[in-house]
Structure formats: structure tokens, C-alpha cells
């Protein structure tokens, strides 16, 4: 067994204990979104610690302009596929708009679907103090909750668009208060989105639970990126500053498809190596049958 395979097979399933241990040791957790089976398998094989089945899948996979239209059924579809592929990663299911805002009871019911139906390890919801009661209800039901603070895309219409949070004292105080309250309410982790590095680090220092970031600098317990930003396959207009591109998968796919298209048009594909062989004697019988057939009209290739 080569070294890489050995590491992969001996790697244990990441759980809450693992994530707390990483925080204690000061080792940042790697966290990426995924929405389908192959991507989850790739993340697992790469040794990624955590997967977010984000409602960003509405934009990256389904072509919505933002995350607001995403439904529970779509999130279940994504989450089940991811959980089938992610054997070792810790999987967080993202609660879509209106799946938790209405009542504690519906929040528990929908959070429960992520865990019981799809197999997720935790759920994420957007909001701080105003969601404390939902966080308490879900965690009292035995489900680990990640509270998403800072830029919260499901409130984009209220916020007036995408912006960076915590750039002034009032905003910082409000996020700090949110972080303290969600921890008190039973959140197991926090995710900070779109914040300057220093203030984000001070939020992390104010609570005991792991604090991860997306576009919030390095002074945190881990980093999240959207898969399609990371691999260069996002087809859309939103390209945040923090989204480092590690590959050009979109370009590779487009080039492969263009070459295929050209080869089909030029009758270069399929070539000899892509054809199934047939016994010569059987082929002769089939040819003879076709030649005498009234149904088969094309004579040219016989
Ligand atoms: O849905 C998602 O991917 C998210 C991230 C933007 C944090 O919520």
C-alpha cells in the first residue's frame, strides 16, 4: 500500500472531538463546500477535515442568482449525495431560507432531516442573538449547530447587498454580542463570513467553541472556501476577493468539450481504439442479413 493510501485508510472519521482537539492544538481545520457524491469523495481523499453542504449550491449547481430560492428538498438531495461520498470528513448541512426562521419546532424538524435522512454530522444556520432560541432548540434535540455570523447571504435584501462586516466599533460589538450569545445558546461552532482579520481574531478569542472563517483572515480555527471558487468552475458573477483559485477546472472542462465537439464534427471520434470488436464470421452473417433485408436501407457501409 503506498503512503497516501495508508494515510487515507487509517484516517479516522472527523467528529466534534477531533475539531475541538485541532482548535486546542492550534491546527487550522480545512473546510470546503460540496454538493454531490464525486466532490465529497475528492474532499475525503484529499484529507479535508470538514464539508459544508452549503445553500450556495443553489448558485453553484442550480444557477440561482442568490441562495434565497433554495428549498429543503434541494438541500436533502445535495446532502444525501455528499454523505454517501464523505466517509471521513465532518459534514455540516446548511439550513436553507425559511427552514428555521419560522419556529423552534420547524427548525428542529428540518435540522433533524439533515441528520436522520441525509446523514450530516451538524447543521448551520444564519444569525446570532435573534436565532438564539432556534440554536437552543436544535442543540437540545441533540444536533450540533454552527452559527453563521458577519455577512449572512440569506439576509442580503435587508443588508442591501454583499459587504464586509466588523469594520467599525458598532458592527464589531454587535458580532461579538452575537458570538457570545450563540455560544451560550449551545452552538458548537461559529462561522464568520467577510470580516477583517484582526476583529475576526478577537471574536475567536472571546469564545471557547471553534470559530471558522470564510473571507475573515487567518486568526481563526479553520478556513472555508466554496468548492467552485477553489477549483475555478463557478459560472456566475460573484467573485469575492478572498476566493483563491487553486485550479482552472472550468477551463479544462470547456477545452475538453470543445475538442470533443471538433472531433465529432470531423468524424475523428470514435477512432479504432474506441470500437468494440466483433467476430469476423458473425460480422459476415450480419452483413449478409442486412444486404437482403428490406428494413435496412443504407447500403454504403456494407
Ligand atoms: O452556503 C454556503 O456555502 C455558505 C458559505 C458562503 C458560508 O453559507
PDB file of C-alpha atoms and ligand atoms in Angstrom:
ATOM      1  CA  UNK A   1       0.000   0.000   0.000  1.00  0.00           C
ATOM      2  CA  UNK A   2       1.540   3.381  -0.918  1.00  0.00           C
ATOM      3  CA  UNK A   3       1.867   6.042   1.753  1.00  0.00           C
ATOM      4  CA  UNK A   4      -1.031   8.195   0.583  1.00  0.00           C
ATOM      5  CA  UNK A   5      -3.467   5.249   0.561  1.00  0.00           C
ATOM      6  CA  UNK A   6      -2.268   4.168   4.023  1.00  0.00           C
ATOM      7  CA  UNK A   7      -2.918   7.664   5.446  1.00  0.00           C
ATOM      8  CA  UNK A   8      -6.345   7.687   3.817  1.00  0.00           C
ATOM      9  CA  UNK A   9      -7.413   4.311   5.174  1.00  0.00           C
ATOM     10  CA  UNK A  10      -6.048   4.919   8.685  1.00  0.00           C
ATOM     11  CA  UNK A  11      -7.601   8.391   8.935  1.00  0.00           C
ATOM     12  CA  UNK A  12     -10.463   8.323  11.407  1.00  0.00           C
ATOM     13  CA  UNK A  13     -13.854   9.923  10.795  1.00  0.00           C
ATOM     14  CA  UNK A  14     -13.645  13.568  11.926  1.00  0.00           C
ATOM     15  CA  UNK A  15     -16.034  14.303  14.794  1.00  0.00           C
ATOM     16  CA  UNK A  16     -16.660  17.125  17.244  1.00  0.00           C
ATOM     17  CA  UNK A  17     -13.882  15.794  19.462  1.00  0.00           C
ATOM     18  CA  UNK A  18     -11.413  15.937  16.555  1.00  0.00           C
ATOM     19  CA  UNK A  19     -12.397  19.522  15.787  1.00  0.00           C
ATOM     20  CA  UNK A  20     -12.023  20.594  19.431  1.00  0.00           C
ATOM     21  CA  UNK A  21      -8.639  18.866  19.544  1.00  0.00           C
ATOM     22  CA  UNK A  22      -7.474  20.696  16.396  1.00  0.00           C
ATOM     23  CA  UNK A  23      -8.506  24.004  17.997  1.00  0.00           C
ATOM     24  CA  UNK A  24      -6.686  23.146  21.227  1.00  0.00           C
ATOM     25  CA  UNK A  25      -3.524  22.275  19.304  1.00  0.00           C
ATOM     26  CA  UNK A  26      -3.771  25.420  17.161  1.00  0.00           C
ATOM     27  CA  UNK A  27      -4.078  23.382  13.945  1.00  0.00           C
ATOM     28  CA  UNK A  28      -6.434  25.085  11.458  1.00  0.00           C
ATOM     29  CA  UNK A  29      -9.244  22.902  10.089  1.00  0.00           C
ATOM     30  CA  UNK A  30      -9.700  22.700   6.308  1.00  0.00           C
ATOM     31  CA  UNK A  31     -13.313  23.208   5.312  1.00  0.00           C
ATOM     32  CA  UNK A  32     -14.825  23.250   1.829  1.00  0.00           C
ATOM     33  CA  UNK A  33     -18.297  23.155   0.339  1.00  0.00           C
ATOM     34  CA  UNK A  34     -19.536  20.161  -1.669  1.00  0.00           C
ATOM     35  CA  UNK A  35     -22.912  19.368  -3.173  1.00  0.00           C
ATOM     36  CA  UNK A  36     -22.506  15.980  -4.851  1.00  0.00           C
ATOM     37  CA  UNK A  37     -21.040  12.495  -4.456  1.00  0.00           C
ATOM     38  CA  UNK A  38     -17.843  12.843  -6.535  1.00  0.00           C
ATOM     39  CA  UNK A  39     -16.847  16.144  -4.902  1.00  0.00           C
ATOM     40  CA  UNK A  40     -17.342  14.600  -1.450  1.00  0.00           C
ATOM     41  CA  UNK A  41     -15.157  11.622  -2.471  1.00  0.00           C
ATOM     42  CA  UNK A  42     -12.461  14.040  -3.728  1.00  0.00           C
ATOM     43  CA  UNK A  43     -12.571  16.077  -0.482  1.00  0.00           C
ATOM     44  CA  UNK A  44     -12.338  12.885   1.564  1.00  0.00           C
ATOM     45  CA  UNK A  45      -9.380  11.607  -0.465  1.00  0.00           C
ATOM     46  CA  UNK A  46      -7.636  14.992  -0.127  1.00  0.00           C
ATOM     47  CA  UNK A  47      -7.788  14.740   3.674  1.00  0.00           C
ATOM     48  CA  UNK A  48     -10.133  17.731   4.093  1.00  0.00           C
ATOM     49  CA  UNK A  49     -11.490  17.959   7.659  1.00  0.00           C
ATOM     50  CA  UNK A  50     -14.972  19.385   7.071  1.00  0.00           C
ATOM     51  CA  UNK A  51     -17.532  19.709   4.287  1.00  0.00           C
ATOM     52  CA  UNK A  52     -20.321  22.266   4.209  1.00  0.00           C
ATOM     53  CA  UNK A  53     -23.261  21.233   2.058  1.00  0.00           C
ATOM     54  CA  UNK A  54     -23.933  24.914   1.525  1.00  0.00           C
ATOM     55  CA  UNK A  55     -27.093  26.523   0.229  1.00  0.00           C
ATOM     56  CA  UNK A  56     -24.564  28.179  -2.094  1.00  0.00           C
ATOM     57  CA  UNK A  57     -25.282  25.007  -4.092  1.00  0.00           C
ATOM     58  CA  UNK A  58     -28.323  26.914  -5.318  1.00  0.00           C
ATOM     59  CA  UNK A  59     -25.915  29.251  -7.114  1.00  0.00           C
ATOM     60  CA  UNK A  60     -23.014  26.923  -7.974  1.00  0.00           C
ATOM     61  CA  UNK A  61     -25.085  23.898  -9.029  1.00  0.00           C
ATOM     62  CA  UNK A  62     -28.571  25.142  -9.877  1.00  0.00           C
ATOM     63  CA  UNK A  63     -27.887  28.579 -11.392  1.00  0.00           C
ATOM     64  CA  UNK A  64     -29.989  30.679  -8.979  1.00  0.00           C
ATOM     65  CA  UNK A  65     -28.916  34.329  -8.664  1.00  0.00           C
ATOM     66  CA  UNK A  66     -28.669  34.014  -4.862  1.00  0.00           C
ATOM     67  CA  UNK A  67     -29.410  31.485  -2.087  1.00  0.00           C
ATOM     68  CA  UNK A  68     -32.953  32.634  -1.251  1.00  0.00           C
ATOM     69  CA  UNK A  69     -34.895  30.205  -3.517  1.00  0.00           C
ATOM     70  CA  UNK A  70     -33.131  27.067  -2.241  1.00  0.00           C
ATOM     71  CA  UNK A  71     -35.557  24.541  -0.727  1.00  0.00           C
ATOM     72  CA  UNK A  72     -35.232  21.806   1.909  1.00  0.00           C
ATOM     73  CA  UNK A  73     -35.801  19.186  -0.813  1.00  0.00           C
ATOM     74  CA  UNK A  74     -32.869  20.539  -2.848  1.00  0.00           C
ATOM     75  CA  UNK A  75     -30.681  20.578   0.272  1.00  0.00           C
ATOM     76  CA  UNK A  76     -31.686  16.983   1.063  1.00  0.00           C
ATOM     77  CA  UNK A  77     -30.762  15.935  -2.474  1.00  0.00           C
ATOM     78  CA  UNK A  78     -27.297  17.569  -2.170  1.00  0.00           C
ATOM     79  CA  UNK A  79     -26.726  16.378   1.423  1.00  0.00           C
ATOM     80  CA  UNK A  80     -27.592  12.721   0.808  1.00  0.00           C
ATOM     81  CA  UNK A  81     -25.188  12.567  -2.135  1.00  0.00           C
ATOM     82  CA  UNK A  82     -22.395  14.234  -0.146  1.00  0.00           C
ATOM     83  CA  UNK A  83     -22.872  11.941   2.860  1.00  0.00           C
ATOM     84  CA  UNK A  84     -22.648   8.893   0.580  1.00  0.00           C
ATOM     85  CA  UNK A  85     -19.200  10.081  -0.543  1.00  0.00           C
ATOM     86  CA  UNK A  86     -17.759  11.631   2.627  1.00  0.00           C
ATOM     87  CA  UNK A  87     -16.598   8.723   4.761  1.00  0.00           C
ATOM     88  CA  UNK A  88     -14.101  10.692   6.884  1.00  0.00           C
ATOM     89  CA  UNK A  89     -14.982  14.397   6.595  1.00  0.00           C
ATOM     90  CA  UNK A  90     -17.270  16.030   9.162  1.00  0.00           C
ATOM     91  CA  UNK A  91     -20.362  17.064   7.183  1.00  0.00           C
ATOM     92  CA  UNK A  92     -22.381  20.195   8.007  1.00  0.00           C
ATOM     93  CA  UNK A  93     -25.779  20.663   6.335  1.00  0.00           C
ATOM     94  CA  UNK A  94     -26.778  24.247   5.620  1.00  0.00           C
ATOM     95  CA  UNK A  95     -30.353  25.097   6.618  1.00  0.00           C
ATOM     96  CA  UNK A  96     -31.994  26.986   3.734  1.00  0.00           C
ATOM     97  CA  UNK A  97     -34.059  30.167   3.958  1.00  0.00           C
ATOM     98  CA  UNK A  98     -37.371  29.627   5.821  1.00  0.00           C
ATOM     99  CA  UNK A  99     -36.381  26.180   7.115  1.00  0.00           C
ATOM    100  CA  UNK A 100     -35.625  27.580  10.616  1.00  0.00           C
ATOM    101  CA  UNK A 101     -36.820  31.208  10.764  1.00  0.00           C
ATOM    102  CA  UNK A 102     -40.496  30.399  11.399  1.00  0.00           C
ATOM    103  CA  UNK A 103     -40.469  28.467  14.681  1.00  0.00           C
ATOM    104  CA  UNK A 104     -38.333  26.394  17.030  1.00  0.00           C
ATOM    105  CA  UNK A 105     -40.458  23.345  16.179  1.00  0.00           C
ATOM    106  CA  UNK A 106     -39.933  23.579  12.408  1.00  0.00           C
ATOM    107  CA  UNK A 107     -36.235  24.338  12.983  1.00  0.00           C
ATOM    108  CA  UNK A 108     -35.837  21.093  14.990  1.00  0.00           C
ATOM    109  CA  UNK A 109     -37.797  19.143  12.388  1.00  0.00           C
ATOM    110  CA  UNK A 110     -35.730  20.413   9.461  1.00  0.00           C
ATOM    111  CA  UNK A 111     -32.400  20.151  11.310  1.00  0.00           C
ATOM    112  CA  UNK A 112     -33.406  16.578  12.151  1.00  0.00           C
ATOM    113  CA  UNK A 113     -33.864  15.776   8.458  1.00  0.00           C
ATOM    114  CA  UNK A 114     -30.246  16.768   7.725  1.00  0.00           C
ATOM    115  CA  UNK A 115     -29.033  14.333  10.370  1.00  0.00           C
ATOM    116  CA  UNK A 116     -31.553  11.480  10.217  1.00  0.00           C
ATOM    117  CA  UNK A 117     -32.377  11.414   6.478  1.00  0.00           C
ATOM    118  CA  UNK A 118     -29.156  12.650   4.914  1.00  0.00           C
ATOM    119  CA  UNK A 119     -26.553  11.589   7.496  1.00  0.00           C
ATOM    120  CA  UNK A 120     -24.993  15.010   8.242  1.00  0.00           C
ATOM    121  CA  UNK A 121     -22.976  15.494  11.445  1.00  0.00           C
ATOM    122  CA  UNK A 122     -24.213  19.030  12.188  1.00  0.00           C
ATOM    123  CA  UNK A 123     -26.288  21.864  10.743  1.00  0.00           C
ATOM    124  CA  UNK A 124     -25.539  25.513  10.065  1.00  0.00           C
ATOM    125  CA  UNK A 125     -27.942  28.428  10.299  1.00  0.00           C
ATOM    126  CA  UNK A 126     -27.504  32.153   9.784  1.00  0.00           C
ATOM    127  CA  UNK A 127     -27.899  34.594  12.649  1.00  0.00           C
ATOM    128  CA  UNK A 128     -26.762  35.460  16.157  1.00  0.00           C
ATOM    129  CA  UNK A 129     -28.815  36.752  19.099  1.00  0.00           C
ATOM    130  CA  UNK A 130     -32.031  36.723  17.049  1.00  0.00           C
ATOM    131  CA  UNK A 131     -31.542  32.969  16.378  1.00  0.00           C
ATOM    132  CA  UNK A 132     -30.535  32.030  19.957  1.00  0.00           C
ATOM    133  CA  UNK A 133     -33.846  30.301  20.635  1.00  0.00           C
ATOM    134  CA  UNK A 134     -33.521  28.179  17.437  1.00  0.00           C
ATOM    135  CA  UNK A 135     -29.937  27.239  18.310  1.00  0.00           C
ATOM    136  CA  UNK A 136     -31.018  26.226  21.813  1.00  0.00           C
ATOM    137  CA  UNK A 137     -33.925  24.158  20.452  1.00  0.00           C
ATOM    138  CA  UNK A 138     -31.824  22.328  17.852  1.00  0.00           C
ATOM    139  CA  UNK A 139     -28.897  21.632  20.173  1.00  0.00           C
ATOM    140  CA  UNK A 140     -31.288  20.484  22.919  1.00  0.00           C
ATOM    141  CA  UNK A 141     -32.573  17.985  20.346  1.00  0.00           C
ATOM    142  CA  UNK A 142     -29.028  16.594  20.210  1.00  0.00           C
ATOM    143  CA  UNK A 143     -27.848  18.200  16.974  1.00  0.00           C
ATOM    144  CA  UNK A 144     -24.610  20.209  16.749  1.00  0.00           C
ATOM    145  CA  UNK A 145     -25.199  23.718  15.382  1.00  0.00           C
ATOM    146  CA  UNK A 146     -22.864  26.098  13.579  1.00  0.00           C
ATOM    147  CA  UNK A 147     -23.903  29.754  13.842  1.00  0.00           C
ATOM    148  CA  UNK A 148     -23.046  31.809  10.749  1.00  0.00           C
ATOM    149  CA  UNK A 149     -22.247  35.468  11.609  1.00  0.00           C
ATOM    150  CA  UNK A 150     -20.948  38.531   9.758  1.00  0.00           C
ATOM    151  CA  UNK A 151     -22.137  38.508   6.168  1.00  0.00           C
ATOM    152  CA  UNK A 152     -25.236  36.300   6.101  1.00  0.00           C
ATOM    153  CA  UNK A 153     -26.365  35.803   2.487  1.00  0.00           C
ATOM    154  CA  UNK A 154     -29.965  34.874   3.415  1.00  0.00           C
ATOM    155  CA  UNK A 155     -30.431  38.419   4.793  1.00  0.00           C
ATOM    156  CA  UNK A 156     -28.931  40.096   1.774  1.00  0.00           C
ATOM    157  CA  UNK A 157     -32.043  42.120   0.926  1.00  0.00           C
ATOM    158  CA  UNK A 158     -32.165  43.544   4.474  1.00  0.00           C
ATOM    159  CA  UNK A 159     -28.435  44.307   4.409  1.00  0.00           C
ATOM    160  CA  UNK A 160     -28.659  45.973   0.988  1.00  0.00           C
ATOM    161  CA  UNK A 161     -26.127  43.705  -0.731  1.00  0.00           C
ATOM    162  CA  UNK A 162     -22.851  41.889  -0.074  1.00  0.00           C
ATOM    163  CA  UNK A 163     -20.459  43.832   2.205  1.00  0.00           C
ATOM    164  CA  UNK A 164     -17.656  43.357   4.701  1.00  0.00           C
ATOM    165  CA  UNK A 165     -18.720  43.294   8.384  1.00  0.00           C
ATOM    166  CA  UNK A 166     -16.956  44.414  11.580  1.00  0.00           C
ATOM    167  CA  UNK A 167     -15.138  47.380  10.047  1.00  0.00           C
ATOM    168  CA  UNK A 168     -16.357  49.784  12.741  1.00  0.00           C
ATOM    169  CA  UNK A 169     -16.825  49.525  16.515  1.00  0.00           C
ATOM    170  CA  UNK A 170     -20.630  49.274  16.442  1.00  0.00           C
ATOM    171  CA  UNK A 171     -20.613  46.406  13.958  1.00  0.00           C
ATOM    172  CA  UNK A 172     -17.788  44.685  15.825  1.00  0.00           C
ATOM    173  CA  UNK A 173     -19.682  44.945  19.136  1.00  0.00           C
ATOM    174  CA  UNK A 174     -22.804  43.547  17.535  1.00  0.00           C
ATOM    175  CA  UNK A 175     -20.949  40.493  16.083  1.00  0.00           C
ATOM    176  CA  UNK A 176     -19.149  39.991  19.422  1.00  0.00           C
ATOM    177  CA  UNK A 177     -22.508  40.003  21.232  1.00  0.00           C
ATOM    178  CA  UNK A 178     -23.854  37.524  18.669  1.00  0.00           C
ATOM    179  CA  UNK A 179     -20.864  35.217  19.169  1.00  0.00           C
ATOM    180  CA  UNK A 180     -21.212  35.262  22.963  1.00  0.00           C
ATOM    181  CA  UNK A 181     -24.961  34.655  22.827  1.00  0.00           C
ATOM    182  CA  UNK A 182     -24.822  31.789  20.307  1.00  0.00           C
ATOM    183  CA  UNK A 183     -22.203  30.038  22.420  1.00  0.00           C
ATOM    184  CA  UNK A 184     -24.470  30.465  25.478  1.00  0.00           C
ATOM    185  CA  UNK A 185     -27.404  29.109  23.451  1.00  0.00           C
ATOM    186  CA  UNK A 186     -25.496  25.902  22.746  1.00  0.00           C
ATOM    187  CA  UNK A 187     -23.828  26.448  19.351  1.00  0.00           C
ATOM    188  CA  UNK A 188     -20.940  24.030  18.841  1.00  0.00           C
ATOM    189  CA  UNK A 189     -19.091  26.306  16.401  1.00  0.00           C
ATOM    190  CA  UNK A 190     -19.225  29.681  14.704  1.00  0.00           C
ATOM    191  CA  UNK A 191     -18.576  30.636  11.098  1.00  0.00           C
ATOM    192  CA  UNK A 192     -17.551  34.241  10.377  1.00  0.00           C
ATOM    193  CA  UNK A 193     -18.022  35.495   6.826  1.00  0.00           C
ATOM    194  CA  UNK A 194     -16.420  38.591   5.271  1.00  0.00           C
ATOM    195  CA  UNK A 195     -14.644  40.320   8.150  1.00  0.00           C
ATOM    196  CA  UNK A 196     -11.239  41.991   8.506  1.00  0.00           C
ATOM    197  CA  UNK A 197      -8.628  39.686  10.032  1.00  0.00           C
ATOM    198  CA  UNK A 198      -7.942  41.375  13.409  1.00  0.00           C
ATOM    199  CA  UNK A 199     -11.544  41.879  14.542  1.00  0.00           C
ATOM    200  CA  UNK A 200     -12.377  38.303  13.436  1.00  0.00           C
ATOM    201  CA  UNK A 201      -9.466  37.032  15.557  1.00  0.00           C
ATOM    202  CA  UNK A 202     -10.755  38.950  18.589  1.00  0.00           C
ATOM    203  CA  UNK A 203     -14.187  37.337  18.171  1.00  0.00           C
ATOM    204  CA  UNK A 204     -12.453  33.959  18.116  1.00  0.00           C
ATOM    205  CA  UNK A 205     -10.598  34.865  21.318  1.00  0.00           C
ATOM    206  CA  UNK A 206     -13.859  35.815  23.071  1.00  0.00           C
ATOM    207  CA  UNK A 207     -15.486  32.366  22.875  1.00  0.00           C
ATOM    208  CA  UNK A 208     -14.470  28.790  23.684  1.00  0.00           C
ATOM    209  CA  UNK A 209     -16.005  26.999  20.681  1.00  0.00           C
ATOM    210  CA  UNK A 210     -14.153  26.661  17.343  1.00  0.00           C
ATOM    211  CA  UNK A 211     -14.541  29.707  15.089  1.00  0.00           C
ATOM    212  CA  UNK A 212     -14.049  29.172  11.364  1.00  0.00           C
ATOM    213  CA  UNK A 213     -13.906  31.801   8.669  1.00  0.00           C
ATOM    214  CA  UNK A 214     -14.627  32.451   5.029  1.00  0.00           C
ATOM    215  CA  UNK A 215     -13.025  35.727   3.990  1.00  0.00           C
ATOM    216  CA  UNK A 216     -12.191  36.533   7.623  1.00  0.00           C
ATOM    217  CA  UNK A 217      -8.405  36.093   7.779  1.00  0.00           C
ATOM    218  CA  UNK A 218      -6.039  33.601   9.336  1.00  0.00           C
ATOM    219  CA  UNK A 219      -6.522  34.184  13.082  1.00  0.00           C
ATOM    220  CA  UNK A 220      -9.270  31.570  13.272  1.00  0.00           C
ATOM    221  CA  UNK A 221      -9.658  27.847  13.893  1.00  0.00           C
ATOM    222  CA  UNK A 222     -10.084  26.953  10.234  1.00  0.00           C
ATOM    223  CA  UNK A 223     -10.753  28.131   6.698  1.00  0.00           C
ATOM    224  CA  UNK A 224     -13.767  27.578   4.473  1.00  0.00           C
ATOM    225  CA  UNK A 225     -13.880  28.074   0.702  1.00  0.00           C
ATOM    226  CA  UNK A 226     -16.618  27.439  -1.831  1.00  0.00           C
ATOM    227  CA  UNK A 227     -15.526  24.435  -3.922  1.00  0.00           C
ATOM    228  CA  UNK A 228     -16.411  26.047  -7.251  1.00  0.00           C
ATOM    229  CA  UNK A 229     -14.328  29.158  -6.415  1.00  0.00           C
ATOM    230  CA  UNK A 230     -11.416  26.971  -5.301  1.00  0.00           C
ATOM    231  CA  UNK A 231     -11.358  24.787  -8.435  1.00  0.00           C
ATOM    232  CA  UNK A 232     -12.321  27.550 -10.878  1.00  0.00           C
ATOM    233  CA  UNK A 233     -15.664  26.182 -12.014  1.00  0.00           C
ATOM    234  CA  UNK A 234     -18.121  28.834 -10.799  1.00  0.00           C
ATOM    235  CA  UNK A 235     -20.314  30.094 -13.631  1.00  0.00           C
ATOM    236  CA  UNK A 236     -21.633  33.389 -12.304  1.00  0.00           C
ATOM    237  CA  UNK A 237     -20.821  36.966 -11.409  1.00  0.00           C
ATOM    238  CA  UNK A 238     -19.916  36.760  -7.697  1.00  0.00           C
ATOM    239  CA  UNK A 239     -16.112  36.549  -7.270  1.00  0.00           C
ATOM    240  CA  UNK A 240     -15.158  37.600  -3.739  1.00  0.00           C
ATOM    241  CA  UNK A 241     -11.637  38.876  -3.026  1.00  0.00           C
ATOM    242  CA  UNK A 242     -10.823  36.046  -0.595  1.00  0.00           C
ATOM    243  CA  UNK A 243     -11.719  33.250  -3.029  1.00  0.00           C
ATOM    244  CA  UNK A 244      -8.319  31.872  -4.012  1.00  0.00           C
ATOM    245  CA  UNK A 245      -8.415  29.780  -7.186  1.00  0.00           C
ATOM    246  CA  UNK A 246      -6.315  26.592  -6.923  1.00  0.00           C
ATOM    247  CA  UNK A 247      -7.235  25.151 -10.326  1.00  0.00           C
ATOM    248  CA  UNK A 248      -8.931  26.024 -13.626  1.00  0.00           C
ATOM    249  CA  UNK A 249     -11.382  23.137 -13.809  1.00  0.00           C
ATOM    250  CA  UNK A 250     -13.989  25.182 -15.720  1.00  0.00           C
ATOM    251  CA  UNK A 251     -11.410  25.962 -18.400  1.00  0.00           C
ATOM    252  CA  UNK A 252     -10.276  22.318 -18.578  1.00  0.00           C
ATOM    253  CA  UNK A 253     -13.889  21.101 -18.973  1.00  0.00           C
ATOM    254  CA  UNK A 254     -14.669  23.697 -21.673  1.00  0.00           C
ATOM    255  CA  UNK A 255     -11.485  22.835 -23.606  1.00  0.00           C
ATOM    256  CA  UNK A 256     -12.226  19.092 -23.388  1.00  0.00           C
ATOM    257  CA  UNK A 257     -15.791  19.624 -24.639  1.00  0.00           C
ATOM    258  CA  UNK A 258     -14.616  21.890 -27.478  1.00  0.00           C
ATOM    259  CA  UNK A 259     -12.063  19.260 -28.605  1.00  0.00           C
ATOM    260  CA  UNK A 260     -14.741  16.551 -28.456  1.00  0.00           C
ATOM    261  CA  UNK A 261     -17.115  18.745 -30.478  1.00  0.00           C
ATOM    262  CA  UNK A 262     -14.425  19.341 -33.121  1.00  0.00           C
ATOM    263  CA  UNK A 263     -13.534  15.638 -33.331  1.00  0.00           C
ATOM    264  CA  UNK A 264     -17.183  14.607 -33.716  1.00  0.00           C
ATOM    265  CA  UNK A 265     -17.728  17.158 -36.492  1.00  0.00           C
ATOM    266  CA  UNK A 266     -14.541  15.969 -38.250  1.00  0.00           C
ATOM    267  CA  UNK A 267     -15.514  12.281 -37.795  1.00  0.00           C
ATOM    268  CA  UNK A 268     -12.272  11.735 -35.840  1.00  0.00           C
ATOM    269  CA  UNK A 269     -14.179  10.322 -32.869  1.00  0.00           C
ATOM    270  CA  UNK A 270     -14.727   7.452 -32.278  1.00  0.00           C
ATOM    271  CA  UNK A 271     -11.409   6.077 -33.543  1.00  0.00           C
ATOM    272  CA  UNK A 272     -10.264   2.437 -33.776  1.00  0.00           C
ATOM    273  CA  UNK A 273      -9.392   2.161 -30.060  1.00  0.00           C
ATOM    274  CA  UNK A 274     -12.939   3.121 -29.008  1.00  0.00           C
ATOM    275  CA  UNK A 275     -14.707   0.398 -31.048  1.00  0.00           C
ATOM    276  CA  UNK A 276     -15.987  -2.957 -29.771  1.00  0.00           C
ATOM    277  CA  UNK A 277     -14.539  -5.914 -31.756  1.00  0.00           C
ATOM    278  CA  UNK A 278     -16.819  -8.498 -33.346  1.00  0.00           C
ATOM    279  CA  UNK A 279     -16.088 -11.998 -34.545  1.00  0.00           C
ATOM    280  CA  UNK A 280     -15.349 -11.895 -38.310  1.00  0.00           C
ATOM    281  CA  UNK A 281     -17.643 -14.845 -39.154  1.00  0.00           C
ATOM    282  CA  UNK A 282     -20.534 -13.355 -37.156  1.00  0.00           C
ATOM    283  CA  UNK A 283     -19.989 -10.000 -38.843  1.00  0.00           C
ATOM    284  CA  UNK A 284     -20.202 -11.648 -42.275  1.00  0.00           C
ATOM    285  CA  UNK A 285     -23.540 -13.253 -41.311  1.00  0.00           C
ATOM    286  CA  UNK A 286     -24.914  -9.946 -40.075  1.00  0.00           C
ATOM    287  CA  UNK A 287     -23.700  -8.182 -43.231  1.00  0.00           C
ATOM    288  CA  UNK A 288     -25.409 -10.782 -45.420  1.00  0.00           C
ATOM    289  CA  UNK A 289     -28.604 -10.481 -43.409  1.00  0.00           C
ATOM    290  CA  UNK A 290     -28.588  -6.692 -43.765  1.00  0.00           C
ATOM    291  CA  UNK A 291     -27.923  -6.857 -47.505  1.00  0.00           C
ATOM    292  CA  UNK A 292     -31.035  -8.992 -48.019  1.00  0.00           C
ATOM    293  CA  UNK A 293     -33.148  -7.036 -45.552  1.00  0.00           C
ATOM    294  CA  UNK A 294     -35.916  -4.784 -46.794  1.00  0.00           C
ATOM    295  CA  UNK A 295     -35.954  -2.872 -43.490  1.00  0.00           C
ATOM    296  CA  UNK A 296     -32.300  -1.747 -43.586  1.00  0.00           C
ATOM    297  CA  UNK A 297     -31.995   0.777 -46.382  1.00  0.00           C
ATOM    298  CA  UNK A 298     -28.379   2.089 -46.142  1.00  0.00           C
ATOM    299  CA  UNK A 299     -26.101   0.068 -48.411  1.00  0.00           C
ATOM    300  CA  UNK A 300     -22.985   2.280 -48.347  1.00  0.00           C
ATOM    301  CA  UNK A 301     -21.130   0.836 -45.337  1.00  0.00           C
ATOM    302  CA  UNK A 302     -21.698  -2.904 -46.042  1.00  0.00           C
TER     303      UNK A 302
HETATM  304  O1  LIG B   1     -23.809  28.195   1.528  1.00  0.00           O
HETATM  305  C1  LIG B   1     -22.621  28.403   1.747  1.00  0.00           C
HETATM  306  O2  LIG B   1     -21.726  27.917   1.061  1.00  0.00           O
HETATM  307  C2  LIG B   1     -22.307  29.295   2.847  1.00  0.00           C
HETATM  308  C3  LIG B   1     -20.957  29.921   2.823  1.00  0.00           C
HETATM  309  C4  LIG B   1     -20.978  31.110   1.938  1.00  0.00           C
HETATM  310  C5  LIG B   1     -20.525  30.296   4.188  1.00  0.00           C
HETATM  311  O3  LIG B   1     -23.126  29.535   3.684  1.00  0.00           O
END
